[in-house]
Coordinates of C-alpha atoms and ligand atoms in Angstrom, one line a residue:
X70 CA -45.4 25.6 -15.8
X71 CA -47.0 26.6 -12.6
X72 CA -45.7 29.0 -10.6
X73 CA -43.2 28.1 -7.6
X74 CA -44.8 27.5 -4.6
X75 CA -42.5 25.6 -2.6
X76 CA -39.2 25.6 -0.8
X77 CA -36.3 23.8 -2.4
X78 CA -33.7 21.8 -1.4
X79 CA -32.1 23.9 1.1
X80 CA -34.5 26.8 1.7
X81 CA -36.3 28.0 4.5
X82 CA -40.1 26.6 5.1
X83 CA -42.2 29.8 4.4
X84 CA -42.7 31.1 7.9
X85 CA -39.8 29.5 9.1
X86 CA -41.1 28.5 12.6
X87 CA -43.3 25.3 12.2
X88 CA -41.5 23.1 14.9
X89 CA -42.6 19.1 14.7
X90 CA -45.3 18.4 16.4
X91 CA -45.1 16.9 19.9
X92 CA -46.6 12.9 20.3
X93 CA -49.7 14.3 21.7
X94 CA -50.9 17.0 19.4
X95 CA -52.7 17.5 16.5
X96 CA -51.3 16.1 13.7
X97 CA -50.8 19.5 11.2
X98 CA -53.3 21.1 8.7
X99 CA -52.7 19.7 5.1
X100 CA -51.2 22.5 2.7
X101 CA -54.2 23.9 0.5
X102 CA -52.2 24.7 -1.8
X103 CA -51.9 23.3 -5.4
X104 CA -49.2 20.4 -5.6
X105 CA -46.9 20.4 -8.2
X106 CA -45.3 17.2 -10.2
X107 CA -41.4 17.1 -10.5
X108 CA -40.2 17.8 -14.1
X109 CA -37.8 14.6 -14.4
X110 CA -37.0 15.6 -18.0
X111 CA -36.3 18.7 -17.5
X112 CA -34.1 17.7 -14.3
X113 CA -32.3 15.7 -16.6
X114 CA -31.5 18.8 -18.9
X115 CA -30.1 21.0 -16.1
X116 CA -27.3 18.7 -15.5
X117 CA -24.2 19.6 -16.7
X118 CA -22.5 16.4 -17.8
X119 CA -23.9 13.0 -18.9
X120 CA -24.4 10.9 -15.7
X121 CA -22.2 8.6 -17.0
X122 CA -20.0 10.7 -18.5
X123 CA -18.8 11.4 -22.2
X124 CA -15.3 12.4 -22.1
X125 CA -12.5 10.2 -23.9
X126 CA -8.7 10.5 -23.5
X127 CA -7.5 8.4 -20.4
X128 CA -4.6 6.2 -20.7
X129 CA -4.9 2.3 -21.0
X130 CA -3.6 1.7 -17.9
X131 CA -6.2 3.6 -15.9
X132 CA -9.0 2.6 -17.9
X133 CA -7.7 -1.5 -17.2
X134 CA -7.6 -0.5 -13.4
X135 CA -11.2 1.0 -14.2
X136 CA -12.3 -2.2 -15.7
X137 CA -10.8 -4.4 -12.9
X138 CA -12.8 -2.1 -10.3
X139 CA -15.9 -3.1 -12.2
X140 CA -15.1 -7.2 -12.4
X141 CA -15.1 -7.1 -8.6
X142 CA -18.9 -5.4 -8.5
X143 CA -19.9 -8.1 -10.8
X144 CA -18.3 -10.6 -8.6
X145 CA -19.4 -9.0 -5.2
X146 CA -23.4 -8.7 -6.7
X147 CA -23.2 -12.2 -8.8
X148 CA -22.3 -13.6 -5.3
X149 CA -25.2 -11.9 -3.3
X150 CA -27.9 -12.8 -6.1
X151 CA -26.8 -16.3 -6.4
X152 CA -26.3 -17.5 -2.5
X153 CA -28.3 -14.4 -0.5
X154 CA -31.0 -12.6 -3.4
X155 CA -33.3 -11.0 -1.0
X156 CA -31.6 -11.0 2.5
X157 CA -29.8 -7.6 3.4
X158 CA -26.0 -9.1 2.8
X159 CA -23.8 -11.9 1.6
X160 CA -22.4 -14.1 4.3
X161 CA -19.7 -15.5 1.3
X162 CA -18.1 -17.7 3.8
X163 CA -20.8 -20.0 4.4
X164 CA -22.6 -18.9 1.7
X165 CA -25.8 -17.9 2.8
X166 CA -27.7 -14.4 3.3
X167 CA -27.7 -12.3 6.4
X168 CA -30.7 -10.1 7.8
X169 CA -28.9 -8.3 10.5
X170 CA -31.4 -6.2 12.8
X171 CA -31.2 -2.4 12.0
X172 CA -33.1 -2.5 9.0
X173 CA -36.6 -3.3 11.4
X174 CA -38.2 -6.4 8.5
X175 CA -37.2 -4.5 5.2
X176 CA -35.0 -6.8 3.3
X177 CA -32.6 -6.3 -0.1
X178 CA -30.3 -3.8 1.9
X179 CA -27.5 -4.9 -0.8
X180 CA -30.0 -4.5 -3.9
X181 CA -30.7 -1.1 -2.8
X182 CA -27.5 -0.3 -1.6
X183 CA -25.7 -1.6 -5.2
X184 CA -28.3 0.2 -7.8
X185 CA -27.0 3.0 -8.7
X186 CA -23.4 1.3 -8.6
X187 CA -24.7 -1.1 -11.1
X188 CA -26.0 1.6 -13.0
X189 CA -22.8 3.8 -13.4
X190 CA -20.8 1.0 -14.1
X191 CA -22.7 0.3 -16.9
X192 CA -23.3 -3.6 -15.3
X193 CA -26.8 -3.1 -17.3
X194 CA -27.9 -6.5 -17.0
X195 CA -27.2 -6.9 -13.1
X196 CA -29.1 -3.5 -12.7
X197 CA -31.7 -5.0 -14.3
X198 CA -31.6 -8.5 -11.9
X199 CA -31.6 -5.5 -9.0
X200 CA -34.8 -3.6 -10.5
X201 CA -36.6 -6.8 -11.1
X202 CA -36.2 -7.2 -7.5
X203 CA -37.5 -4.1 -6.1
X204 CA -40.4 -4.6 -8.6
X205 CA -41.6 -7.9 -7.7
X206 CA -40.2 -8.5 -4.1
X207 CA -39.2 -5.5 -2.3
X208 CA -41.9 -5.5 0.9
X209 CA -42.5 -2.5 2.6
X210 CA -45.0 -3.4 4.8
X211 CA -43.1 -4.9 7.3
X212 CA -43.5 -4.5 10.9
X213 CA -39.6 -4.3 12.8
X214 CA -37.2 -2.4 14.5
X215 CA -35.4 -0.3 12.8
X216 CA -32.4 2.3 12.1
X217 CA -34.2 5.5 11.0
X218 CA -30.6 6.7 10.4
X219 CA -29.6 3.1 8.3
X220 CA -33.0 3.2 6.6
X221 CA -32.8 6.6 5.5
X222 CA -29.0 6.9 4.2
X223 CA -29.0 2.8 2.3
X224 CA -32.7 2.8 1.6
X225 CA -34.6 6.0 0.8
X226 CA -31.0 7.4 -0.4
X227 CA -30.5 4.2 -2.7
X228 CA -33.6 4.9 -4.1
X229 CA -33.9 8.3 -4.7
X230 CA -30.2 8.1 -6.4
X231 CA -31.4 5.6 -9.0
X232 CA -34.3 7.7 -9.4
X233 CA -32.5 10.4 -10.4
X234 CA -30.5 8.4 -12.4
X235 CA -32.6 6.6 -14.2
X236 CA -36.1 8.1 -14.4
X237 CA -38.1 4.9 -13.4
X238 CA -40.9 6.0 -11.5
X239 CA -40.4 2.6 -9.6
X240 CA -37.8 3.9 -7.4
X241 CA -39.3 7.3 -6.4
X242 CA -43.0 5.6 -5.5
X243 CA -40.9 3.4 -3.2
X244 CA -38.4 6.1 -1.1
X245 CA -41.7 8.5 -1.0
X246 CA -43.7 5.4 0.7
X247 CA -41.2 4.3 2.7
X248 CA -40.0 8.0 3.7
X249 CA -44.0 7.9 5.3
X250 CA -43.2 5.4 7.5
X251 CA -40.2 7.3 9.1
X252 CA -42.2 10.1 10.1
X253 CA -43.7 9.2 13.7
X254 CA -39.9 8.5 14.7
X255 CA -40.2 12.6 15.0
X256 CA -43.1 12.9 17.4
X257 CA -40.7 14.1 20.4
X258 CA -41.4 17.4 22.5
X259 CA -38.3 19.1 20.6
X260 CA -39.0 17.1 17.5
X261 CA -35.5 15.2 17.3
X262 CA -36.3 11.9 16.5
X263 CA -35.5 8.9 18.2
X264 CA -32.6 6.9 17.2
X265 CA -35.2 3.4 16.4
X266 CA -38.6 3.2 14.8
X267 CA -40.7 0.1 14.2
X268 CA -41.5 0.4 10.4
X269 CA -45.3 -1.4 11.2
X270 CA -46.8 0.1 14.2
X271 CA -44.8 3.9 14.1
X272 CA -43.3 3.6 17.4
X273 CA -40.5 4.9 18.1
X274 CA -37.4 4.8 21.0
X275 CA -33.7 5.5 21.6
X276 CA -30.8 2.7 21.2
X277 CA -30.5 1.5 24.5
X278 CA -27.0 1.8 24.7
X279 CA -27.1 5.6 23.9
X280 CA -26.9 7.4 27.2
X281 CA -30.3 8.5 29.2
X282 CA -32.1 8.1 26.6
X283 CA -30.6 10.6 23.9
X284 CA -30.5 10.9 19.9
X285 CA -27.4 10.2 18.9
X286 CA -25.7 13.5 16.5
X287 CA -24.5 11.6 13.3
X288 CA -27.9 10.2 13.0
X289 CA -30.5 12.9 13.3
X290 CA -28.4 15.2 11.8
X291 CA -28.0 13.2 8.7
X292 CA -31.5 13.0 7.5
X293 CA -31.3 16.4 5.6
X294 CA -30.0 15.5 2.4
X295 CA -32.5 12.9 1.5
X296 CA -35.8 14.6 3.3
X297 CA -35.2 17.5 1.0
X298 CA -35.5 15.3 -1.8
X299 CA -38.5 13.4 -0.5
X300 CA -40.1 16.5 0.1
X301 CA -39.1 17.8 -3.4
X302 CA -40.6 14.8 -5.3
X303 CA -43.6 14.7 -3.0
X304 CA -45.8 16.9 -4.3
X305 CA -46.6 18.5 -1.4
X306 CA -45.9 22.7 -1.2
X307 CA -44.8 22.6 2.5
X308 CA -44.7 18.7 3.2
X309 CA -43.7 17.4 7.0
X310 CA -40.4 16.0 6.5
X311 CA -38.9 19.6 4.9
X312 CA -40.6 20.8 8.3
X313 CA -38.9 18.0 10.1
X314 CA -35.5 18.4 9.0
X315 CA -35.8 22.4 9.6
X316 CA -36.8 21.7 12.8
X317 CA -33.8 19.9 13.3
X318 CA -31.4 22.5 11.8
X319 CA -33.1 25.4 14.1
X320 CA -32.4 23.3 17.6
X321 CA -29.0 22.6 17.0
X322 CA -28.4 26.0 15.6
X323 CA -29.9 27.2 19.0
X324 CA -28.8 25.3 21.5
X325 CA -25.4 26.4 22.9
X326 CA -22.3 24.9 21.8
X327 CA -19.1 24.1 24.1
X328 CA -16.2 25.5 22.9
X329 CA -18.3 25.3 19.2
X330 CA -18.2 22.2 19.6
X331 CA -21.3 19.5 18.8
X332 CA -21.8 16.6 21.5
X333 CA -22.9 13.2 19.8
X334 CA -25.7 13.0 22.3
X335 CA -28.5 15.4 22.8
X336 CA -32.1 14.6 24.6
X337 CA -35.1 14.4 22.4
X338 CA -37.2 15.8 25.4
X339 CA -35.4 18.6 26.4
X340 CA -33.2 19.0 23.2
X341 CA -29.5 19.3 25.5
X342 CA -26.5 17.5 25.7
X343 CA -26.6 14.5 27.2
X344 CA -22.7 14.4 27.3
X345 CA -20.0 15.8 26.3
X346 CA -18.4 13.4 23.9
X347 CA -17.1 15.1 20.5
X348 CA -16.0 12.8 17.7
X349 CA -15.7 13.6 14.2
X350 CA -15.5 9.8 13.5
X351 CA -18.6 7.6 14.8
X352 CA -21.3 9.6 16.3
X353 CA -20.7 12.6 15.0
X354 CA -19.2 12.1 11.4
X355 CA -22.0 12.4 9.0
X356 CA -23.5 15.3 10.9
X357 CA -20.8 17.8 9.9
X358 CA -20.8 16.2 6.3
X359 CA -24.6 16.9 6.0
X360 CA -23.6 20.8 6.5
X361 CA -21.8 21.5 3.8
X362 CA -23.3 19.0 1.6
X363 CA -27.2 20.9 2.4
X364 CA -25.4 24.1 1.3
X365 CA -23.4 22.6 -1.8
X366 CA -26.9 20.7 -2.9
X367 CA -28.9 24.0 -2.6
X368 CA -27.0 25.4 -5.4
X369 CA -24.7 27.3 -2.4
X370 CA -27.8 28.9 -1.1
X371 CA -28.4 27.8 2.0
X372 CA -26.2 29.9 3.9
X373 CA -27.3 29.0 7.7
X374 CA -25.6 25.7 6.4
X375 CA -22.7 27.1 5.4
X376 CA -22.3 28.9 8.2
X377 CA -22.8 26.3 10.9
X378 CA -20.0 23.9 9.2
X379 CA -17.7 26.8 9.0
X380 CA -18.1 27.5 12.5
X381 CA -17.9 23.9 13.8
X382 CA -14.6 23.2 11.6
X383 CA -13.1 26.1 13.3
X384 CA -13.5 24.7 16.4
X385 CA -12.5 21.7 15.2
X386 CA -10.0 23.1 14.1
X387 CA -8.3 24.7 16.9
X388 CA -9.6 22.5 19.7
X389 CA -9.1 18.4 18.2
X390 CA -6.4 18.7 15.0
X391 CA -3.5 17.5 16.2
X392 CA 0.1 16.8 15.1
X393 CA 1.7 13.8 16.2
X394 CA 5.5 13.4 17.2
X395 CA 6.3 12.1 14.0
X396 CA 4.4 14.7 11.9
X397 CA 1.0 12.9 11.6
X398 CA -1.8 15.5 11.4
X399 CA -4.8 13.6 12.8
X400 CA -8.0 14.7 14.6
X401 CA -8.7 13.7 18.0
X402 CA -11.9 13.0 19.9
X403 CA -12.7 15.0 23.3
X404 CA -14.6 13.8 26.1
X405 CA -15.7 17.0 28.3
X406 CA -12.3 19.0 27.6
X407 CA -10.1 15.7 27.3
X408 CA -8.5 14.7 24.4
X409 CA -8.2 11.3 23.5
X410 CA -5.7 11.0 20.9
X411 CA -7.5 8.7 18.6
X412 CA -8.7 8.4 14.7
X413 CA -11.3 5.7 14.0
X414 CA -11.3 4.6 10.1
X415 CA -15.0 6.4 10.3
X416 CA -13.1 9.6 10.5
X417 CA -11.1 9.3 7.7
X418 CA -14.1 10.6 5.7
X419 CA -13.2 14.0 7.0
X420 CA -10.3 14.5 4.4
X421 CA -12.6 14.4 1.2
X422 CA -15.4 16.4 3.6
X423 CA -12.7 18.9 4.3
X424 CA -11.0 19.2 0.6
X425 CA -15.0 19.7 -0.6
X426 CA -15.3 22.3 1.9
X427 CA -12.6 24.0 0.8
X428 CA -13.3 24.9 -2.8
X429 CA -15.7 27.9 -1.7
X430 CA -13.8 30.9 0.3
X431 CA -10.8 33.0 0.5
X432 CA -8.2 32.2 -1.0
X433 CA -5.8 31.8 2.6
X434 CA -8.5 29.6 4.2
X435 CA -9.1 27.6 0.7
X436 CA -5.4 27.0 1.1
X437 CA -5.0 25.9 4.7
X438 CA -8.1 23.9 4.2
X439 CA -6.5 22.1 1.0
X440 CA -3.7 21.6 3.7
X441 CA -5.4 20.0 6.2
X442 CA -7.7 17.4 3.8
X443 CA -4.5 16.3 2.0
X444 CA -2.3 15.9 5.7
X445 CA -5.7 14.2 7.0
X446 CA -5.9 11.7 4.3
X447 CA -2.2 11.0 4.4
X448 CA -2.8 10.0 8.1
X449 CA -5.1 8.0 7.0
X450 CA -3.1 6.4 4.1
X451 CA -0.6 5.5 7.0
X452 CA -2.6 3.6 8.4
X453 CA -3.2 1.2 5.6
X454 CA 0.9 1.1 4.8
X455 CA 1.6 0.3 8.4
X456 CA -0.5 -2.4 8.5
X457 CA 0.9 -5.9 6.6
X458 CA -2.4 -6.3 4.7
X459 CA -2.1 -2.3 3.3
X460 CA -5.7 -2.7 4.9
X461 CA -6.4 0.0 7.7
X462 CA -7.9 -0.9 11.3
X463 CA -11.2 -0.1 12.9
X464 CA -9.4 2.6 15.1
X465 CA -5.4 3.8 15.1
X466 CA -3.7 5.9 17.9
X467 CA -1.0 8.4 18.7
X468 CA -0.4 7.7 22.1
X469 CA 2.1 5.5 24.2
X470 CA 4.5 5.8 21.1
X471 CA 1.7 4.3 18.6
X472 CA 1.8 6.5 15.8
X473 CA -1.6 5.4 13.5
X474 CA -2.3 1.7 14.5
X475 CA -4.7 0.0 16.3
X476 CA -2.8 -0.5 20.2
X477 CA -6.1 -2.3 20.9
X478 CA -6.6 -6.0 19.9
X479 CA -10.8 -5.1 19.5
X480 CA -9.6 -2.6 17.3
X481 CA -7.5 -4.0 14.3
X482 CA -10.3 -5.3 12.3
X483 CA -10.9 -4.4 8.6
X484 CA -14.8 -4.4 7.5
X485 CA -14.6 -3.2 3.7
X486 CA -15.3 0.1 5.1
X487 CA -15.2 3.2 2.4
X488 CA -14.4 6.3 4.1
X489 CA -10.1 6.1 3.2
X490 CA -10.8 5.5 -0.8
X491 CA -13.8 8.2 -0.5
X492 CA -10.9 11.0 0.6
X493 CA -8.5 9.5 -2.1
X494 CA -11.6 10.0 -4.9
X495 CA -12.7 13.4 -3.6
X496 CA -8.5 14.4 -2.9
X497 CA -8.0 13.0 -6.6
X498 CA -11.0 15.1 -8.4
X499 CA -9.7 18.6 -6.6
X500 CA -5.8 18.3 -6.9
X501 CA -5.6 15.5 -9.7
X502 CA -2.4 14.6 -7.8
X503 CA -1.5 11.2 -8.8
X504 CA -0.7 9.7 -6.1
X505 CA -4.7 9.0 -5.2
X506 CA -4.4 7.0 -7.9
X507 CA -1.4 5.0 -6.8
X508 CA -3.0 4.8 -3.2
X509 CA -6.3 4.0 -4.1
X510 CA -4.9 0.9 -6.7
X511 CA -2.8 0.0 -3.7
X512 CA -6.2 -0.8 -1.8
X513 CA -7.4 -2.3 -4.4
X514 CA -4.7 -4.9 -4.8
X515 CA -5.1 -5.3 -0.7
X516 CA -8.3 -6.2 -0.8
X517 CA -8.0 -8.9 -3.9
X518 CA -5.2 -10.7 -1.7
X519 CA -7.1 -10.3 1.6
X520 CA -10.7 -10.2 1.6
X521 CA -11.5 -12.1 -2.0
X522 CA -12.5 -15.4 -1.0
X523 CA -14.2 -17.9 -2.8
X524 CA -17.6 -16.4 -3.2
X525 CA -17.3 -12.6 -2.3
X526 CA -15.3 -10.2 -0.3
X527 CA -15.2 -10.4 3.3
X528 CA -13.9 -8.2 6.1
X529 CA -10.6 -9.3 8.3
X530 CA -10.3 -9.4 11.7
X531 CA -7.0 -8.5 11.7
X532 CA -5.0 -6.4 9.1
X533 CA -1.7 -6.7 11.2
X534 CA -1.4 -10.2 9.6
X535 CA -0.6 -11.7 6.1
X536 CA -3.4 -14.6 7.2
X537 CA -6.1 -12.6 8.7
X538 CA -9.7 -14.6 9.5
X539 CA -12.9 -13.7 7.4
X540 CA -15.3 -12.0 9.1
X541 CA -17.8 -14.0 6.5
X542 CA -20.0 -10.7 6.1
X543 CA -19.7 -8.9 2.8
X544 CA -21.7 -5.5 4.0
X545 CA -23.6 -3.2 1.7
X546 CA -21.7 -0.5 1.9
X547 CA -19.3 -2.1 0.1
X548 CA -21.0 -2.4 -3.0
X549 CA -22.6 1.3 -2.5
X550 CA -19.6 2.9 -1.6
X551 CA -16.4 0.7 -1.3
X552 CA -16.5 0.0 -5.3
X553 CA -18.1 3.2 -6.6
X554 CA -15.4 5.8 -5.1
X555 CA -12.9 3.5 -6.2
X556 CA -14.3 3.1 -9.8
X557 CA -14.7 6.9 -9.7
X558 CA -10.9 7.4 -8.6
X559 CA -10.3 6.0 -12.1
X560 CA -12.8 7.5 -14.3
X561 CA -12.6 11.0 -15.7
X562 CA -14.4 13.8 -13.8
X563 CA -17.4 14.1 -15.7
X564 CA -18.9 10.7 -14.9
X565 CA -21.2 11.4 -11.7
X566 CA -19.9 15.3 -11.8
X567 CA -19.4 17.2 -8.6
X568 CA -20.9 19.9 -10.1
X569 CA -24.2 17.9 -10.2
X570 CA -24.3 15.6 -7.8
X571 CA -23.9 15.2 -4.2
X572 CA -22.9 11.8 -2.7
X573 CA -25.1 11.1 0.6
X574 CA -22.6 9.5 3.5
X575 CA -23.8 6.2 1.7
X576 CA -22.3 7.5 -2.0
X577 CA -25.5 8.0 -3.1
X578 CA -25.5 10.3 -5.4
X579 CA -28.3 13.5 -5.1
X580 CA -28.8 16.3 -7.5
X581 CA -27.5 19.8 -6.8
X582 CA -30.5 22.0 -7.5
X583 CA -29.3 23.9 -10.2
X584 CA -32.8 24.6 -11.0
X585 CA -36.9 24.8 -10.5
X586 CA -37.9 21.5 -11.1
X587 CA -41.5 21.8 -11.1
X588 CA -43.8 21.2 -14.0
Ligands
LIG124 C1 -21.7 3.7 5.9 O1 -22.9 3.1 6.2 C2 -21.9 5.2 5.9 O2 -20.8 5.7 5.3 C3 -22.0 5.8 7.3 O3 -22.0 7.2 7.3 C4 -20.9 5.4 8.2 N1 -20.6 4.0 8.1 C5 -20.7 3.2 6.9 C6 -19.5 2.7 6.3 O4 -18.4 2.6 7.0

């Protein structure tokens, strides 16, 4: 084996200070050095439990809700391949495929999205159908507008998760080319990237809905995760999206913070807040996930990580967790110092972040933590057993007497969104207190009655009825994350192991680098 010669996942680019390059100059040297090839075999031996896992000993009952769990992944894929093979979702109302437009001409966002759900489930011949596809049809020269932020966390997560699962070089050639093609999205004067690229021609802009212009928090700040592996498996010694995603890490650790608090929009040109809007729900979320996730995947050595989510949940902390009259702990948003009591179902992600957070200090903040995931993710819980679907809306409040549920008609809707069942699996894995279990079958039950239909699942517009609408949009992120925390909430703890894997904020599951990986 060669020497080491580059950074891992989560460690400082040797020199520390190459900031991305501006759009207008010179694109930087190529590394001299000797590139190295990524070990996969002996990847595969650092990991401390069988992907799949090996352990025995559940009771019927859990393995029969397991098994259900996996009938309705065969039923939500069989239903994509048959009526929508090769658009991004299922519409499995009318039956046909949708292509949506933040994925900028790449197509398959469900293939992608379901692979390494197939896999784990052991669904072997549907994974197959899935590889077959990315073999023979899955086009990345296409010329759109796209997501980096949607692209990175289904696509180039998707695939680097199966590749790491399974080995097949297939997957890695694909998230390495298509990781290329994000690049020019970072040619700003601070090196933040813009929130849209197109995938053809390298351009790149901000959403025009985001305000003057900015980068929006949740989505360049959740890029880390997945460039570390991309630069990992590249083969380059000091390749430009480890630089790219420093770069990233050293503005925000810089730039000044109000009340310790992160803004969801910052400029791209100047690299400040564009306004002071603080949400730990959309805009914001996956940000503060990506913290402690960089230092957890760096094999808890990438301390500047660590450090930055500590400090932001303190102020988190004392400045937006709230109690409600009648005892509901919830986290509000802020808008320049006022506090709009509100949880959208995006933040209920926080409970499992928090919980995972919590297994690494002292023993008094371990416990308050603990504390605060499990009140979090009872909130949340409430808000699927006040509903009379047991389905949770878009956004609930504790204001004008509402006490988590929607008061806004735009905001009752139900899209097969993951983020309560992903705090019940992570709340489930650190207490093993059964009443995960009980809530997560709950949901499960929910969405058989409400959002089966004839030919997939469906969101609801509506989960304060017993006859909602369909939405007619099965979304990937069902079948990525939806189905596999739930299948995992009833497996045994060895089968995708937290102390192996990371799951990016799309469930896809990333090694922990336990080790040097380099032939
Ligand atoms: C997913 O695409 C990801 O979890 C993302 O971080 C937030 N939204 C959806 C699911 O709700």
């Amino acid at each position: 084996p060669r020497a080491r010669t580059a950074p891992g996942p989560g460690q400082q680019v040797p020199g520390g200070e190459s900031r991305a390059r501006p759009a207008s100059a010179e694109p930087p040297a190529r590394d001299t050095r000797a590139p190295f090839r990524f070990d996969y075999e002996r990847f595969r031996r650092s990991l401390r439990h069988p992907v799949r896992g090996e352990r025995r000993g559940e009771d019927p009952e859990t393995r029969a809700r397991r098994m259900k769990i996996k009938e309705m992944m065969k039923f939500a894929w069989d239903n994509y391949r048959q009526y929508a093979l090769g658009k991004n979702e299922l519409r499995p109302l009318s039956r046909n495929g949708h292509i949506g437009n933040m994925f900028g001409g790449l197509r398959g966002a469900t293939v992608i999205d379901a692979l390494d759900t197939l896999y784990v489930m052991e669904l072997e011949e549907e994974f197959q159908e899935a590889k077959q596809w990315v073999e023979k049809s899955f086009d990345l020269n296409v010329n759109g507008e796209a997501s980096l932020f949607e692209v990175n966390i289904r696509y180039i997560g998707g695939l680097l998760a199966t590749y790491y699962l399974t080995g097949e070089e297939v997957f890695k050639s694909k998230a390495l080319e298509l990781g290329e093609k994000l690049l020019p999205a970072f040619n700003t004067p601070t090196g933040i990237p813009r929130g849209v690229i197109n995938l053809g021609s390298g351009m790149s802009w901000s959403w025009g809905w985001a305000s003057a212009g900015s980068s929006i928090l949740a989505e360049f700040g959740t890029l880390h995760l997945e460039f570390l592996h991309l630069s990992e498996l590249s083969g380059n010694p000091v390749s430009v999206s480890l630089s790219q995603v420093m770069n990233i890490r050293r503005v925000l650790s810089r730039v000044e913070k109000p009340q310790g608090l992160y803004p969801n929009f910052l400029s791209p040109v100047t690299g400040g807040w564009v306004q002071h809007h603080v949400s730990i729900g959309g805009l914001g979320d996956s940000f503060y996930e990506y913290l402690i996730k960089s230092w957890l995947m760096s094999d808890k050595k990438d301390s500047e990580a660590k450090k930055m989510y500590d400090d932001a949940l303190e102020a988190i902390e004392k400045h937006l967790v709230k109690k409600s009259a009648g005892g509901l702990t919830y986290i509000a948003e802020w808008r320049g110092g006022i506090l709009d009591h509100k949880m959208g179902h995006l933040a209920c992600f926080s409970g499992g972040m928090i919980a995972l957070g919590a297994q690494h200090g002292p023993e008094d903040r371990r416990q308050r933590h603990m504390e605060l995931a499990a009140e979090i993710t009872s909130t949340c819980h409430e808000s699927y057993t006040r509903s009379d679907t047991k389905l949770g809306p878009e956004a609930f409040r504790f204001d004008a007497g509402s006490e988590a549920t929607a008061t806004r008609l735009s905001e009752r809707y139900y899209i097969l969104r993951p983020e309560v069942v992903e705090s019940y699996m992570y709340l489930w894995r650190l207490t093993h207190d059964p009443k995960y279990r009980h809530w997560g079958w709950d949901v499960v039950q929910a969405l058989e009655k409400h959002c089966r239909v004839e030919s997939g699942f469906s969101g609801i517009r509506d989960v304060y009825t017993t006859t909602p609408t369909h939405d007619n949009m099965q979304q990937s992120f069902f079948l990525a994350e939806t189905l596999k925390y739930l299948y995992l909430l009833f497996c045994e703890d060895d089968v995708l192991s937290l102390e192996d894997w990371v799951f990016n904020t799309e469930a896809h599951p990333l090694p922990i680098n336990h080790t040097d990986f380099k032939a």
